mmCIF file of C-alpha atoms in Angstrom:
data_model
loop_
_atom_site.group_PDB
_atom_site.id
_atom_site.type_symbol
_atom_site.label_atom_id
_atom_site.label_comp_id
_atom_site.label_asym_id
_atom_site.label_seq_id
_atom_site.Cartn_x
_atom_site.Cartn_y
_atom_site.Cartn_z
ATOM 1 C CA UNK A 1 0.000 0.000 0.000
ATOM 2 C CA UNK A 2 3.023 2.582 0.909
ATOM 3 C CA UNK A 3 5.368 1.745 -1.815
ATOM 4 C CA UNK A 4 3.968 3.815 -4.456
ATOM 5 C CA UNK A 5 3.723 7.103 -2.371
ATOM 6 C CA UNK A 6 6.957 6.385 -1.235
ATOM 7 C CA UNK A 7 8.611 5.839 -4.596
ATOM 8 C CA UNK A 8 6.970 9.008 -5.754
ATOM 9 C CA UNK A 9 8.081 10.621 -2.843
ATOM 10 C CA UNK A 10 11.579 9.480 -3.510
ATOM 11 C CA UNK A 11 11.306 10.428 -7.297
ATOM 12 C CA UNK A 12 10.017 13.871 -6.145
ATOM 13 C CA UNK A 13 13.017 14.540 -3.416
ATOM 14 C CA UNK A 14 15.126 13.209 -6.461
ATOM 15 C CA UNK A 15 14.069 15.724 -9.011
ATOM 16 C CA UNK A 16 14.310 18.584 -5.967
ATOM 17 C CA UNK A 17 17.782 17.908 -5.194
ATOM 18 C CA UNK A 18 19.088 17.453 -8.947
ATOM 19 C CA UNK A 19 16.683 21.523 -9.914
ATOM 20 C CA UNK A 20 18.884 22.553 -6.495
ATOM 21 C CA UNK A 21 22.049 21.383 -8.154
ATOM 22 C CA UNK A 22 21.324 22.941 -11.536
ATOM 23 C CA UNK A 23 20.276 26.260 -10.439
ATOM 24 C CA UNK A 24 23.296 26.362 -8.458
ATOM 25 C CA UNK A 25 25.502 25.379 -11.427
ATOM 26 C CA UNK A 26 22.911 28.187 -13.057
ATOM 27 C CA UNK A 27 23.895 30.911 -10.503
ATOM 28 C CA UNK A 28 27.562 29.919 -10.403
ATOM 29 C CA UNK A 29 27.422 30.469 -14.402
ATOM 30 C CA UNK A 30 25.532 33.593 -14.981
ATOM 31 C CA UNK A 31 26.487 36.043 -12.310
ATOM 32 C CA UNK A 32 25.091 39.634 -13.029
ATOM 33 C CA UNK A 33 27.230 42.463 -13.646
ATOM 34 C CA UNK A 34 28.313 44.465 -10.543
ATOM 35 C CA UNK A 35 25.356 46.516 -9.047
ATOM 36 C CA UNK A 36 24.599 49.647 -10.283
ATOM 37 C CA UNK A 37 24.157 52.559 -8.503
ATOM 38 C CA UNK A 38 25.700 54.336 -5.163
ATOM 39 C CA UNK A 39 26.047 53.383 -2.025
ATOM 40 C CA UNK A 40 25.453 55.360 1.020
ATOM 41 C CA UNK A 41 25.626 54.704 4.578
ATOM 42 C CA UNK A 42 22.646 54.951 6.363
ATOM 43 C CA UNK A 43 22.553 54.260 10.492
ATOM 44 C CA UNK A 44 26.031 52.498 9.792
ATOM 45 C CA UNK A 45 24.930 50.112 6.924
ATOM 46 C CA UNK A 46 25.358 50.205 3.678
ATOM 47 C CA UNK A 47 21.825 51.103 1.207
ATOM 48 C CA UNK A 48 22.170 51.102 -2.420
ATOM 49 C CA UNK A 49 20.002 53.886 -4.443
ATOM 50 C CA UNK A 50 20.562 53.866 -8.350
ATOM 51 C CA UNK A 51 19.452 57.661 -9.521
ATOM 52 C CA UNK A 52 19.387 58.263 -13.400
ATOM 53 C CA UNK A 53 18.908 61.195 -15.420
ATOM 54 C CA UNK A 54 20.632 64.359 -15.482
ATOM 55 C CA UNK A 55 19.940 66.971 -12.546
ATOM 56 C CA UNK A 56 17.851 69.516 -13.163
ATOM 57 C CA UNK A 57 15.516 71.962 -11.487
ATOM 58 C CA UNK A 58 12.560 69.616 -12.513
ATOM 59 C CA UNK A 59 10.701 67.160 -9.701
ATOM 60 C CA UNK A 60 12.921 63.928 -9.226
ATOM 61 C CA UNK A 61 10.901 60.844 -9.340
ATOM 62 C CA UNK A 62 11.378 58.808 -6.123
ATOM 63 C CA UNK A 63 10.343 55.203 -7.191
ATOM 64 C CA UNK A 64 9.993 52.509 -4.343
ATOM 65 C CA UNK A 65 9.377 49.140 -5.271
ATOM 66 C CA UNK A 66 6.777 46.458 -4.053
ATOM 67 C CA UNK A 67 6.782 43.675 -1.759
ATOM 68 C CA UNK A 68 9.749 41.343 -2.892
ATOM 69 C CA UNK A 69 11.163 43.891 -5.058
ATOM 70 C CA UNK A 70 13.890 46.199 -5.141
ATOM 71 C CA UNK A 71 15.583 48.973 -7.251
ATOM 72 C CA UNK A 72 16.027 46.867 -10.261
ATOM 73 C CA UNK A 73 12.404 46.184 -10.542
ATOM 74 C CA UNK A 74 12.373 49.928 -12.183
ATOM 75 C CA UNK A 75 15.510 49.740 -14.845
ATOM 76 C CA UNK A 76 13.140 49.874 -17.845
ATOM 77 C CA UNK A 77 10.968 53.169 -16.409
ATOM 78 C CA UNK A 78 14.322 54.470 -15.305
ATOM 79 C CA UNK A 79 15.711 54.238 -18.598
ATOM 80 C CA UNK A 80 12.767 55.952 -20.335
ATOM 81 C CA UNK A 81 11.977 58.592 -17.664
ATOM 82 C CA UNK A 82 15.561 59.620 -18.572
ATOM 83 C CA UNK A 83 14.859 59.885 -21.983
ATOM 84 C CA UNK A 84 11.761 62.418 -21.075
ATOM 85 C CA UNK A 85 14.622 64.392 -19.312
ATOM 86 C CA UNK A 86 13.547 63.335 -16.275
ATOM 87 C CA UNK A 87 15.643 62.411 -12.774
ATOM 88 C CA UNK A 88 15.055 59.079 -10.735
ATOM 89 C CA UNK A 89 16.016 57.088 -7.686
ATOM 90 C CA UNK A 90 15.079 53.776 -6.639
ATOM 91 C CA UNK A 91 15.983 52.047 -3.445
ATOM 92 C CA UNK A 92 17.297 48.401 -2.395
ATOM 93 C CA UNK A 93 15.281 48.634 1.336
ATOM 94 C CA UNK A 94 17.062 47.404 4.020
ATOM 95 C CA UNK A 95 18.002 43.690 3.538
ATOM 96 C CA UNK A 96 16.524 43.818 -0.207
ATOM 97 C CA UNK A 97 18.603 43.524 -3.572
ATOM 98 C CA UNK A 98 22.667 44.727 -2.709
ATOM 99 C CA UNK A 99 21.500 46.631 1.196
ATOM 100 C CA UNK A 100 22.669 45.670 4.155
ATOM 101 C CA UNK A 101 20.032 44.317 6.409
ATOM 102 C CA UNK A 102 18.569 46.399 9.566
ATOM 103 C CA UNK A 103 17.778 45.354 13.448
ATOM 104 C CA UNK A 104 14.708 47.714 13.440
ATOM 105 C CA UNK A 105 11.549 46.766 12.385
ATOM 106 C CA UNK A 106 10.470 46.874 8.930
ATOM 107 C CA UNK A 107 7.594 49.266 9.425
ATOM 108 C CA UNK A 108 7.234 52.313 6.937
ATOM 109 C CA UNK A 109 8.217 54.717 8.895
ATOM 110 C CA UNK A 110 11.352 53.174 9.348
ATOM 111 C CA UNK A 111 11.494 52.878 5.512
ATOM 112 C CA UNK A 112 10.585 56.209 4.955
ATOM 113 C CA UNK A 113 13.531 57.522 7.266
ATOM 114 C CA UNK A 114 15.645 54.792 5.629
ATOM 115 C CA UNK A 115 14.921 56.448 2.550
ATOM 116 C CA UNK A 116 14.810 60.673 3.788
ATOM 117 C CA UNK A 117 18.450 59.618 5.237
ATOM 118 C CA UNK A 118 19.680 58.119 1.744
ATOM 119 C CA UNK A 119 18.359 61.285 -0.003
ATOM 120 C CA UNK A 120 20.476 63.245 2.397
ATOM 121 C CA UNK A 121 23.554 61.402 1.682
ATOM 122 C CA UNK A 122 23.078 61.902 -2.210
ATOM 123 C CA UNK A 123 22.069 65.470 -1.712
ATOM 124 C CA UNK A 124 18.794 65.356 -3.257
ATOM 125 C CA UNK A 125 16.790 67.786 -1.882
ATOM 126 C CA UNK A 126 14.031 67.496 -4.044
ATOM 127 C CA UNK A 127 11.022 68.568 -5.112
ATOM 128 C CA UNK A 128 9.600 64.865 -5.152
ATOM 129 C CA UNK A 129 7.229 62.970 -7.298
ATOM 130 C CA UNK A 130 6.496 59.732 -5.626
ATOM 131 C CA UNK A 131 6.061 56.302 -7.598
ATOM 132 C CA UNK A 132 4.946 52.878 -6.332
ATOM 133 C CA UNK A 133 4.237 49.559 -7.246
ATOM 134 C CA UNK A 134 1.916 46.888 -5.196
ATOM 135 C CA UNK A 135 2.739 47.644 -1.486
ATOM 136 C CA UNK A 136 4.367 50.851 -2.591
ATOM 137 C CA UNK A 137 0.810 52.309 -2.295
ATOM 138 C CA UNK A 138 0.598 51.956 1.403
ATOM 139 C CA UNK A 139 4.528 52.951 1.826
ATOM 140 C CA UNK A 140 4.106 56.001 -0.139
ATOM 141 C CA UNK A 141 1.622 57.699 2.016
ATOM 142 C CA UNK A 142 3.857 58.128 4.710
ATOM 143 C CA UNK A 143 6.863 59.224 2.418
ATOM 144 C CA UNK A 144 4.279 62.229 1.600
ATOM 145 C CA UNK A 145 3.056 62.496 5.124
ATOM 146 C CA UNK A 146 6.364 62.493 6.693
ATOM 147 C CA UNK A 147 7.449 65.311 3.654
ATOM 148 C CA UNK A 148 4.609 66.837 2.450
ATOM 149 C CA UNK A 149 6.445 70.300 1.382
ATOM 150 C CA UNK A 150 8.623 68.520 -1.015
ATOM 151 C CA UNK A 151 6.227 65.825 -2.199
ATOM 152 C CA UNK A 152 4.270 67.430 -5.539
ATOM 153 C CA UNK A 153 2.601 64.464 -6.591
ATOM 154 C CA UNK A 154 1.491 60.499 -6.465
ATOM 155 C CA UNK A 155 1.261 57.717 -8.941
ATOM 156 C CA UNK A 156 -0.062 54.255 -7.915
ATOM 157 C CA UNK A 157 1.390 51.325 -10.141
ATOM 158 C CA UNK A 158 -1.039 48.697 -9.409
ATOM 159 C CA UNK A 159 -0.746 49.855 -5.846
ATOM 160 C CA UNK A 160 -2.882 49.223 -2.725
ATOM 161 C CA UNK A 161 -4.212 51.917 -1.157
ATOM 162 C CA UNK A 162 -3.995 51.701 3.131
ATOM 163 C CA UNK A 163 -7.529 52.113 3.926
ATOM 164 C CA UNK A 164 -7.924 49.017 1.973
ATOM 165 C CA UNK A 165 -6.838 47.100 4.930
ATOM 166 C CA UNK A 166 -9.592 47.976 6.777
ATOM 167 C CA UNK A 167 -12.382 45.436 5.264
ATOM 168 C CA UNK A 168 -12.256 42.091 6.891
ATOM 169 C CA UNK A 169 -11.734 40.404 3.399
ATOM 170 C CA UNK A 170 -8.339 42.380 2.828
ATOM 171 C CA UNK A 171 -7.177 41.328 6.262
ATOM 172 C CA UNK A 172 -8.108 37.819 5.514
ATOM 173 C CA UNK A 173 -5.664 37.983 2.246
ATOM 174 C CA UNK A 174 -3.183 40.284 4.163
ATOM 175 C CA UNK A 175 -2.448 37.143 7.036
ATOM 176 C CA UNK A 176 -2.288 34.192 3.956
ATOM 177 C CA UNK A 177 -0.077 36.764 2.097
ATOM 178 C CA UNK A 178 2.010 36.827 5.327
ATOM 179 C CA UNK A 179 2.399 33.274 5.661
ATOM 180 C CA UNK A 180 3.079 32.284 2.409
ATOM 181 C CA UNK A 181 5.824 35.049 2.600
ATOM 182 C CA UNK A 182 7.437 33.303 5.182
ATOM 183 C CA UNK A 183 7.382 29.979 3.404
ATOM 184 C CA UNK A 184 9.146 31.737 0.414
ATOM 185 C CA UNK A 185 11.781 33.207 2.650
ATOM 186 C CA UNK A 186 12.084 29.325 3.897
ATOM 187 C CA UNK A 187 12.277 27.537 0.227
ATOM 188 C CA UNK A 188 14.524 30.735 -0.679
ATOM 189 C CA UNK A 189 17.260 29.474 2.014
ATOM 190 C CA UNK A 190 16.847 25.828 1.025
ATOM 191 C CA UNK A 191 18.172 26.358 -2.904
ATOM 192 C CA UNK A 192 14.528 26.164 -4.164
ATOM 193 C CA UNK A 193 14.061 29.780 -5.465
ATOM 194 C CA UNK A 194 17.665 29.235 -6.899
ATOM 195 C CA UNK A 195 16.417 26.227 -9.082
ATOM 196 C CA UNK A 196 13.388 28.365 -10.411
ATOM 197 C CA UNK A 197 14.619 31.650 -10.724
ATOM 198 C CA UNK A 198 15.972 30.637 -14.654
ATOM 199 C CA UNK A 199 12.153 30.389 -15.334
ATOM 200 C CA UNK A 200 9.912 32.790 -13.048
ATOM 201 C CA UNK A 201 12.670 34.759 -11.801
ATOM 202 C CA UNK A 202 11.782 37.670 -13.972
ATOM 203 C CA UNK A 203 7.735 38.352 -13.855
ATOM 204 C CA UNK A 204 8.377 41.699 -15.016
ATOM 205 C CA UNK A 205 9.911 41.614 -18.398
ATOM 206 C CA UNK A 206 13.084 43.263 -18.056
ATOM 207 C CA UNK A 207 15.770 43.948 -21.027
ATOM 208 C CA UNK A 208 18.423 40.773 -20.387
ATOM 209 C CA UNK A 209 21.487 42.423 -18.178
ATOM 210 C CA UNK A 210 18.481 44.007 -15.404
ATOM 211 C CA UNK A 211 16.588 40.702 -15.992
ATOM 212 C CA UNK A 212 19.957 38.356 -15.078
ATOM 213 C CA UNK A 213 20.103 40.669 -11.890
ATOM 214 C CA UNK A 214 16.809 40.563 -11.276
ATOM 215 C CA UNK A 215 16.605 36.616 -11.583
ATOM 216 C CA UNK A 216 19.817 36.581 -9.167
ATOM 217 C CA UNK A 217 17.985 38.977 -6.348
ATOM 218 C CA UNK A 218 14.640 36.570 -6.488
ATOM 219 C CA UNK A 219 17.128 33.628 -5.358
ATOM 220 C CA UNK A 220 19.200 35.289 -2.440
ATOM 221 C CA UNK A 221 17.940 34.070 0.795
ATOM 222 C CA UNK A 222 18.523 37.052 2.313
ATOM 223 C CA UNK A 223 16.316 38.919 0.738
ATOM 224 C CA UNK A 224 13.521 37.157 0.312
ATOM 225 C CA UNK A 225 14.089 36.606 4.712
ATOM 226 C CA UNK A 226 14.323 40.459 4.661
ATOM 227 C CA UNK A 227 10.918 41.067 2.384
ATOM 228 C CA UNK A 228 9.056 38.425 4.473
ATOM 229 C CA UNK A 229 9.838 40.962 7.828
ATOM 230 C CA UNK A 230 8.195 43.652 5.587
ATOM 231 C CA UNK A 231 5.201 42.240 4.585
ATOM 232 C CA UNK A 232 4.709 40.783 8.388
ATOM 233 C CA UNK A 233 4.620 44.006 8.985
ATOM 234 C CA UNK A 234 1.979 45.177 6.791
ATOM 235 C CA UNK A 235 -0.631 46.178 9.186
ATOM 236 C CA UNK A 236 0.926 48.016 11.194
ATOM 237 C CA UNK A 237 2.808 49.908 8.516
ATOM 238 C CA UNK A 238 -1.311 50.770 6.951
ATOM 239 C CA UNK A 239 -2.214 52.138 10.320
ATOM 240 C CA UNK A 240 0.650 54.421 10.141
ATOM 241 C CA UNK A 241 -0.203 55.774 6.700
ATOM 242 C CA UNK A 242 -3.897 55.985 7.404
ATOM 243 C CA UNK A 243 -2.894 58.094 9.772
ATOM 244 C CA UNK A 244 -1.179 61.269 8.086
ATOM 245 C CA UNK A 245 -4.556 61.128 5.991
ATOM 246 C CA UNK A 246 -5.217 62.276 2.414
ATOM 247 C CA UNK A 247 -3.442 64.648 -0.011
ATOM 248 C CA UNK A 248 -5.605 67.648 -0.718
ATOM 249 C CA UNK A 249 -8.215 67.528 -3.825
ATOM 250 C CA UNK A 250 -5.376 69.958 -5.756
ATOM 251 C CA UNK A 251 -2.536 67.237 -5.284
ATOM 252 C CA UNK A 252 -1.993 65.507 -8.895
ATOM 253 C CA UNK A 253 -2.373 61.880 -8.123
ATOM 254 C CA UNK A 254 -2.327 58.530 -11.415
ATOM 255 C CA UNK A 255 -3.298 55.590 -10.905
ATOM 256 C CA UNK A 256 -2.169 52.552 -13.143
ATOM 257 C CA UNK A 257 -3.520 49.138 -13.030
ATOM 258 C CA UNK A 258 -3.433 46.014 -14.700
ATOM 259 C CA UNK A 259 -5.279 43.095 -15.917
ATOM 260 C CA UNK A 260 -9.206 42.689 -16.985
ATOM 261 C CA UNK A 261 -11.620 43.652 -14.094
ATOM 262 C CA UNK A 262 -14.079 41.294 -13.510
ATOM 263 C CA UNK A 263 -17.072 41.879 -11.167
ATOM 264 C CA UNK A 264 -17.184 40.998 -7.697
ATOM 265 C CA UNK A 265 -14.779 42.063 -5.393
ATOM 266 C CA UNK A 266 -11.892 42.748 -8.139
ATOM 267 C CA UNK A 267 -14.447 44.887 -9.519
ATOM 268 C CA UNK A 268 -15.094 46.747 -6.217
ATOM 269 C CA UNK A 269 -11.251 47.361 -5.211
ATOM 270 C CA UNK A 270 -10.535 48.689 -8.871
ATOM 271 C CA UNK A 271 -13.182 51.170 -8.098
ATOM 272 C CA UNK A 272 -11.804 52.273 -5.081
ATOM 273 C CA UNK A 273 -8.752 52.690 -6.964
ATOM 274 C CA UNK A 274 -9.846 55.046 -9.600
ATOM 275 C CA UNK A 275 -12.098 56.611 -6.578
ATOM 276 C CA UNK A 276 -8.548 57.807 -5.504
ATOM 277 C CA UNK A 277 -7.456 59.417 -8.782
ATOM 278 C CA UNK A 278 -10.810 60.995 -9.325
ATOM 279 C CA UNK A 279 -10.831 62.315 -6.205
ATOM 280 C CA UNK A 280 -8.046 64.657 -7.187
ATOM 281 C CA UNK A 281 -8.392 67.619 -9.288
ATOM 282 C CA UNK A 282 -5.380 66.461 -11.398
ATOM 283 C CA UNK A 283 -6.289 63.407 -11.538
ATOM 284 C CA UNK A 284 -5.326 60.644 -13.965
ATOM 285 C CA UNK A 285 -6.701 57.174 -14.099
ATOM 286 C CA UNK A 286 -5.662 54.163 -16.845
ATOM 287 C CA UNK A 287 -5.983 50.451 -16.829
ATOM 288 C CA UNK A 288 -3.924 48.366 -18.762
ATOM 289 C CA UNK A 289 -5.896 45.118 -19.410
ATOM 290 C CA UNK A 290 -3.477 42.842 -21.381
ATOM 291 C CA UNK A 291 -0.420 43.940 -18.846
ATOM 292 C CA UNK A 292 0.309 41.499 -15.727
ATOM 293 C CA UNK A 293 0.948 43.011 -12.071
ATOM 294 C CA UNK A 294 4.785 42.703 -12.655
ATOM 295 C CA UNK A 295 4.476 43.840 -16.393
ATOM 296 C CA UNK A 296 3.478 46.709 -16.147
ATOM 297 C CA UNK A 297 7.154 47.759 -15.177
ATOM 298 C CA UNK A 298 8.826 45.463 -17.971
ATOM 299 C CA UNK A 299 9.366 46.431 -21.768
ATOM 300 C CA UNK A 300 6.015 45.770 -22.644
ATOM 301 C CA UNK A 301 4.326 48.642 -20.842
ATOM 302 C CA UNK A 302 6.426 50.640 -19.251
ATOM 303 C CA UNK A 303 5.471 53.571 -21.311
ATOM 304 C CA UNK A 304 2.126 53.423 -19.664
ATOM 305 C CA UNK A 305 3.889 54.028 -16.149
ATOM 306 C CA UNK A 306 5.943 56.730 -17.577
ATOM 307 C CA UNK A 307 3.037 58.632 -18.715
ATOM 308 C CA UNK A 308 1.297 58.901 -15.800
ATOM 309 C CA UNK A 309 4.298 59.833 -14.062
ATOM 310 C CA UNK A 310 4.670 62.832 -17.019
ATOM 311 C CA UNK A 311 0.787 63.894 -15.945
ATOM 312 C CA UNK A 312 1.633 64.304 -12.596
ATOM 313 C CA UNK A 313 4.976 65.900 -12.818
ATOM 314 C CA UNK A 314 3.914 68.225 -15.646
ATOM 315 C CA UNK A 315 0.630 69.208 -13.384
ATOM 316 C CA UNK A 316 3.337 69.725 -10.139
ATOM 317 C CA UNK A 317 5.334 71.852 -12.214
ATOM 318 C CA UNK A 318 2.546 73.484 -13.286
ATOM 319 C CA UNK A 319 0.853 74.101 -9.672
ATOM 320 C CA UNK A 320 4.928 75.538 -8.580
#
């Protein structure tokens, strides 16, 4: 009766531990280029920030990545927002991509100072326009809260808003998201992200040299531990925002999203999205239907997230 299960279960152990060995050969193979960037020292560790674009007396575009993401995660907007004349910086958090790791916990206020501190460093005193992917949204609203004289406008990139968190369905998602977090930051340190990172490693769509890097970050143990503390940390880091309320009706605000909305409760959240765009006087709302949550930074449709950041920037400059 137990032989079959436990030959599959062999078989199955057997395949694991030969994928291991490959993606290791894989890794050992195709090592990235060195990182990108600068690095500055923030509360005695080292934080990586990769700014591009010439300086100029235009807004610089502050970009902070999702969950499980880091600075690379932007390369392709970075490249065109340059092209548009435009300055950006995007941050490796604490632990994430090539930054050291932190003892303090990974709330967003400690990101936000983690990333005010940076900014310092570089001597980038702004004016700010803020972009964010996924749990960028939440994030976000303290970097404007904590700043709000420097911040000139929003964009949401498929972004959740804080006040989401509130409805007992979110919180439902927010505690599986949690856990499964924690078993990636697990399978991460046991070789298993290393054997699949060749295949899924890249969900944005990056041009190849970002998307080797980016394929090399979604293996490293450490920062897939490090993103796990993050999104643990997700409720408390929503009560924070909710907290330093809402930008004024006059503050430009975009809002990007992706994939078909269906009805139901995808249908409701998307229209609590837009709510947030509309409710802005200079406001800009735009779904992308054939582009993926991860796409919409890649190749593909980039140029989507760059023009919303061009509304907003072009209405800041225009409100200065």
């Amino acid at each position: 009766m137990l032989k079959l299960p436990l030959t599959a279960l062999a078989g199955l152990y057997m395949l694991l531990v030969i994928a291991i060995a490959g993606g290791g050969a894989w890794k050992a193979a195709t090592r990235p280029a060195p990182p990108v960037g600068d690095f500055v020292t923030v509360d005695g560790r080292s934080m990586r920030v990769v700014c591009v674009g010439a300086r100029s007396e235009r807004p610089t575009i502050l970009l902070t990545n999702g969950a499980f993401g880091y600075a690379g995660d932007w390369a392709e907007v970075q490249a065109r927002l340059a092209r548009e004349g435009l300055r950006s910086c995007a941050f490796d958090r604490a632990g994430q991509g090539f930054s050291e790791p932190s003892a303090a916990r990974r709330d967003a206020e400690a990101i936000a100072s983690d990333m005010e501190k940076a900014l310092e460093r570089l001597n980038e005193p702004g004016p700010y326009v803020l972009a964010g992917h996924s749990m960028a949204g939440i994030l976000m609203r303290v970097q404007w809260g904590r700043m709000p004289d420097r911040v000139k406008g929003i964009v949401l990139v498929d972004a959740a808003h804080p006040e989401a968190v509130d409805s007992e369905t979110a919180q439902r998602w927010l505690k599986a998201w949690s856990e499964a977090s924690d078993l990636g930051a697990v399978l991460a340190r046991l070789g298993v992200f290393t054997a699949v990172a060749p295949f899924i490693g890249d969900q944005i769509g990056l041009a190849p040299e970002a998307s080797l890097e980016k394929k090399h970050v979604f293996a490293s143990a450490r920062h897939n531990a490090e993103s796990a503390r993050e999104v643990a940390q997700a409720f408390r880091s929503a009560r924070q925002a909710v907290r330093y309320g809402m930008p004024p009706p006059e503050f430009p605000i975009a809002v990007v999203t992706a994939g078909p909305v269906d009805q139901g409760d995808d249908a409701s959240y998307e229209a609590s999205k837009a709510a947030f765009a509309r409710r802005s006087k200079q406001g800009l709302y735009e779904n992308v239907p054939d582009a993926t949550h991860g796409s919409l930074l890649g190749i593909a449709h980039a140029d989507r997230v760059v023009a919303a950041i061009l509304h907003v920037t072009r209405a800041a400059e225009a409100n200065s």
